[in-house]
Every structure is written in C-alpha cells, then in structure tokens.
Short mmCIF file of C-alpha atoms and ligand atoms in Angstrom, two decimals:
data_model
loop_
_atom_site.label_atom_id
_atom_site.label_comp_id
_atom_site.label_asym_id
_atom_site.label_seq_id
_atom_site.Cartn_x
_atom_site.Cartn_y
_atom_site.Cartn_z
CA UNK Y 1 6.95 39.39 -14.44
CA UNK Y 2 8.73 39.11 -11.08
CA UNK Y 3 5.39 38.83 -9.42
CA UNK Y 4 4.40 35.83 -11.52
CA UNK Y 5 7.75 34.11 -10.82
CA UNK Y 6 7.29 34.71 -7.11
CA UNK Y 7 3.76 33.35 -7.30
CA UNK Y 8 4.97 30.23 -9.13
CA UNK Y 9 7.61 29.70 -6.46
CA UNK Y 10 5.06 29.98 -3.69
CA UNK Y 11 2.78 27.49 -5.44
CA UNK Y 12 5.69 25.07 -5.94
CA UNK Y 13 6.78 25.38 -2.31
CA UNK Y 14 3.26 24.73 -1.10
CA UNK Y 15 3.05 21.65 -3.31
CA UNK Y 16 6.34 20.35 -1.91
CA UNK Y 17 5.21 20.83 1.65
CA UNK Y 18 2.05 18.90 0.94
CA UNK Y 19 3.95 15.88 -0.37
CA UNK Y 20 6.30 16.13 2.61
CA UNK Y 21 3.33 15.80 4.92
CA UNK Y 22 1.75 12.77 3.28
CA UNK Y 23 -0.59 11.33 5.90
CA UNK Y 24 0.29 7.82 4.81
CA UNK Y 25 3.84 7.46 3.52
CA UNK Y 26 4.73 4.62 1.14
CA UNK Y 27 8.20 3.07 1.12
CA UNK Y 28 9.84 -0.11 -0.18
CA UNK Y 29 6.88 -1.27 -2.25
CA UNK Y 30 7.49 -4.43 -4.26
CA UNK Y 31 5.81 -7.57 -5.55
CA UNK Y 32 7.55 -10.92 -5.37
CA UNK Y 33 7.89 -12.45 -8.83
CA UNK Y 34 6.17 -15.82 -9.13
CA UNK Y 35 6.12 -18.49 -11.85
CA UNK Y 36 4.16 -17.34 -14.96
CA UNK Y 37 1.20 -19.62 -14.18
CA UNK Y 38 0.93 -18.58 -10.51
CA UNK Y 39 -2.57 -17.63 -9.43
CA UNK Y 40 -1.37 -15.62 -6.43
CA UNK Y 41 1.41 -13.11 -5.88
CA UNK Y 42 2.41 -11.29 -2.71
CA UNK Y 43 2.93 -7.53 -2.48
CA UNK Y 44 4.90 -5.78 0.23
CA UNK Y 45 5.26 -2.18 1.39
CA UNK Y 46 6.16 -0.14 4.45
CA UNK Y 47 3.39 2.28 5.46
CA UNK Y 48 4.07 5.14 7.84
CA UNK Y 49 1.22 6.99 9.50
CA UNK Y 50 2.22 10.65 9.79
CA UNK Y 51 -1.03 11.69 11.45
CA UNK Y 52 -2.03 11.75 15.09
CA UNK Y 53 -4.88 9.31 14.54
CA UNK Y 54 -4.89 5.58 13.89
CA UNK Y 55 -5.32 4.93 10.18
CA UNK Y 56 -7.06 1.70 9.28
CA UNK Y 57 -6.58 -0.04 5.95
CA UNK Y 58 -9.82 -1.72 4.93
CA UNK Y 59 -9.30 -2.98 1.40
CA UNK Y 60 -7.12 -2.98 -1.69
CA UNK Y 61 -7.85 -3.44 -5.37
CA UNK Y 62 -5.97 -3.55 -8.66
CA UNK Y 63 -7.09 -3.56 -12.28
CA UNK Y 64 -4.34 -6.13 -12.94
CA UNK Y 65 -5.85 -8.68 -10.53
CA UNK Y 66 -9.26 -10.17 -10.07
CA UNK Y 67 -9.09 -9.81 -6.31
CA UNK Y 68 -6.74 -8.33 -3.70
CA UNK Y 69 -6.81 -9.19 0.01
CA UNK Y 70 -4.83 -8.16 3.06
CA UNK Y 71 -3.26 -11.29 4.55
CA UNK Y 72 -1.08 -12.13 7.48
CA UNK Y 73 1.16 -15.17 7.61
CA UNK Y 74 1.02 -16.88 10.99
CA UNK Y 75 2.79 -20.00 12.15
CA UNK Y 76 0.58 -22.50 13.98
CA UNK Y 77 2.09 -25.77 15.27
CA UNK Y 78 5.06 -25.21 13.01
CA UNK Y 79 2.91 -24.74 9.91
CA UNK Y 80 2.75 -21.37 8.14
CA UNK Y 81 -0.81 -20.34 7.27
CA UNK Y 82 -2.25 -17.20 5.74
CA UNK Y 83 -5.08 -15.42 7.45
CA UNK Y 84 -7.34 -12.93 5.71
CA UNK Y 85 -7.35 -9.61 7.60
CA UNK Y 86 -10.53 -7.55 7.42
CA UNK Y 87 -8.52 -4.50 8.35
CA UNK Y 88 -5.01 -3.43 9.16
CA UNK Y 89 -4.60 -0.62 11.70
CA UNK Y 90 -1.52 1.60 11.51
CA UNK Y 91 -0.93 3.33 14.87
CA UNK Y 92 -0.45 7.11 14.93
CA UNK Y 93 3.11 8.10 14.14
CA UNK Y 94 4.20 4.51 13.53
CA UNK Y 95 5.14 2.29 10.61
CA UNK Y 96 3.74 -1.08 9.67
CA UNK Y 97 5.84 -3.29 7.44
CA UNK Y 98 4.18 -5.64 5.03
CA UNK Y 99 7.00 -8.11 4.50
CA UNK Y 100 7.66 -11.80 3.78
CA UNK Y 101 6.47 -13.91 6.74
CA UNK Y 102 4.03 -11.26 7.97
CA UNK Y 103 1.43 -8.96 6.51
CA UNK Y 104 1.13 -8.80 2.72
CA UNK Y 105 -1.22 -7.88 -0.05
CA UNK Y 106 -2.42 -11.11 -1.65
CA UNK Y 107 -2.78 -10.39 -5.35
CA UNK Y 108 -5.09 -13.05 -6.72
CA UNK Y 109 -5.78 -14.22 -10.26
CA UNK Y 110 -3.74 -11.88 -12.47
CA UNK Y 111 -5.45 -10.63 -15.63
CA UNK Y 112 -2.21 -11.42 -17.47
CA UNK Y 113 1.18 -12.82 -16.45
CA UNK Y 114 3.26 -10.55 -14.22
CA UNK Y 115 7.04 -10.78 -14.34
CA UNK Y 116 10.12 -9.05 -12.96
CA UNK Y 117 10.46 -5.37 -14.00
CA UNK Y 118 6.68 -5.05 -14.48
CA UNK Y 119 4.81 -2.68 -12.22
CA UNK Y 120 1.68 -3.45 -10.27
CA UNK Y 121 -0.63 -0.60 -9.31
CA UNK Y 122 -2.91 -1.14 -6.38
CA UNK Y 123 -5.34 1.26 -4.73
CA UNK Y 124 -5.78 0.92 -0.98
CA UNK Y 125 -8.65 2.35 0.98
CA UNK Y 126 -8.24 3.56 4.53
CA UNK Y 127 -9.91 5.79 7.07
CA UNK Y 128 -9.16 7.49 10.36
CA UNK Y 129 -10.17 5.34 13.30
CA UNK Y 130 -12.62 7.96 14.56
CA UNK Y 131 -14.17 8.58 11.16
CA UNK Y 132 -14.98 5.27 9.41
CA UNK Y 133 -17.21 6.97 6.85
CA UNK Y 134 -14.51 9.27 5.44
CA UNK Y 135 -12.69 6.74 3.30
CA UNK Y 136 -9.51 7.87 1.59
CA UNK Y 137 -7.71 6.21 -1.28
CA UNK Y 138 -4.03 5.83 -1.96
CA UNK Y 139 -2.33 4.47 -5.06
CA UNK Y 140 0.75 2.32 -4.58
CA UNK Y 141 3.07 1.48 -7.46
CA UNK Y 142 4.85 -1.80 -6.76
CA UNK Y 143 7.73 -2.90 -8.97
CA UNK Y 144 7.89 -6.66 -9.49
CA UNK Y 145 11.19 -8.12 -8.32
CA UNK Y 146 12.86 -11.50 -8.12
CA UNK Y 147 12.91 -12.67 -4.50
CU1 LIG C 201 -1.56 -14.45 1.40
#
C-alpha cells in the first residue's frame, strides 16, 4: 500500500518536473477579436526557448482556419506592411514576443466566425537549428479577446 503511494508520488513528481522544463514555454497567448466577416485574424504569444539550442518555428496550422502564416509587421516609408516569414528563430535561453506591431500568427479564412471568449487551437512546428529533420509540434490554445 505505502509502496504504491510512494510510487504514485514519484511518478507525479517526475511529470511535474517535465512540464517545468518545457523546451518551448508558451505565455500570454491570445487572438485579437475581429469583425464577424473578417477573413484574417492575428494571434499573439510569448515563446521562451528553455534549451541551449536555437529553436526555429517553421509553420503553424489550425483546424479552425484554412491557412496560418507567420507574419511580421514592418513599417516602410511610414506605411505598415506585413511580411510573410518562412521561419522564426528563437535564440537559446531567450523569449520572442509575438505582439501587435511585430510578429504574429496570421489566421486566414476562418471555417466559422470567431468571437471573444472563443478559443483558437493552433499547432506550431519547430526544430532545433542543428537538426532540421527532427520536427517537433506544440499545441497553443489562444483565447480570443477584444483588443
Ligand atoms: Cu499578418
């Protein structure tokens, strides 16, 4: 009896440690609410790389949207434009913020209208810089909020 409780505790502790050492930590995920007929929404998140290697985001997808791209807003001659990013590197031990005016997930052509208090689930793919073939996946739950 005691043995099985002890074993359960050890298993639980190990599980906790694993989540504490998430290689890519997700914080402050949200999607900016847009008018019901909007064809594009922007998703934001802070990603922290807890490894000692560069982690490179290569793509994102969601069942709720036809297409998801990584974009960066840049200002050229006073005009804000969005540029498609083929990849987004996150330096070892550092955080990259996807936030209004900068990087964002461009959520294109929703399958159905998305409004405040809904949740958007996207799956991002990334790999270690030195190992492009070992792709990993990470699910991000993004609550939809009014700006
Ligand atoms: Cu965009």
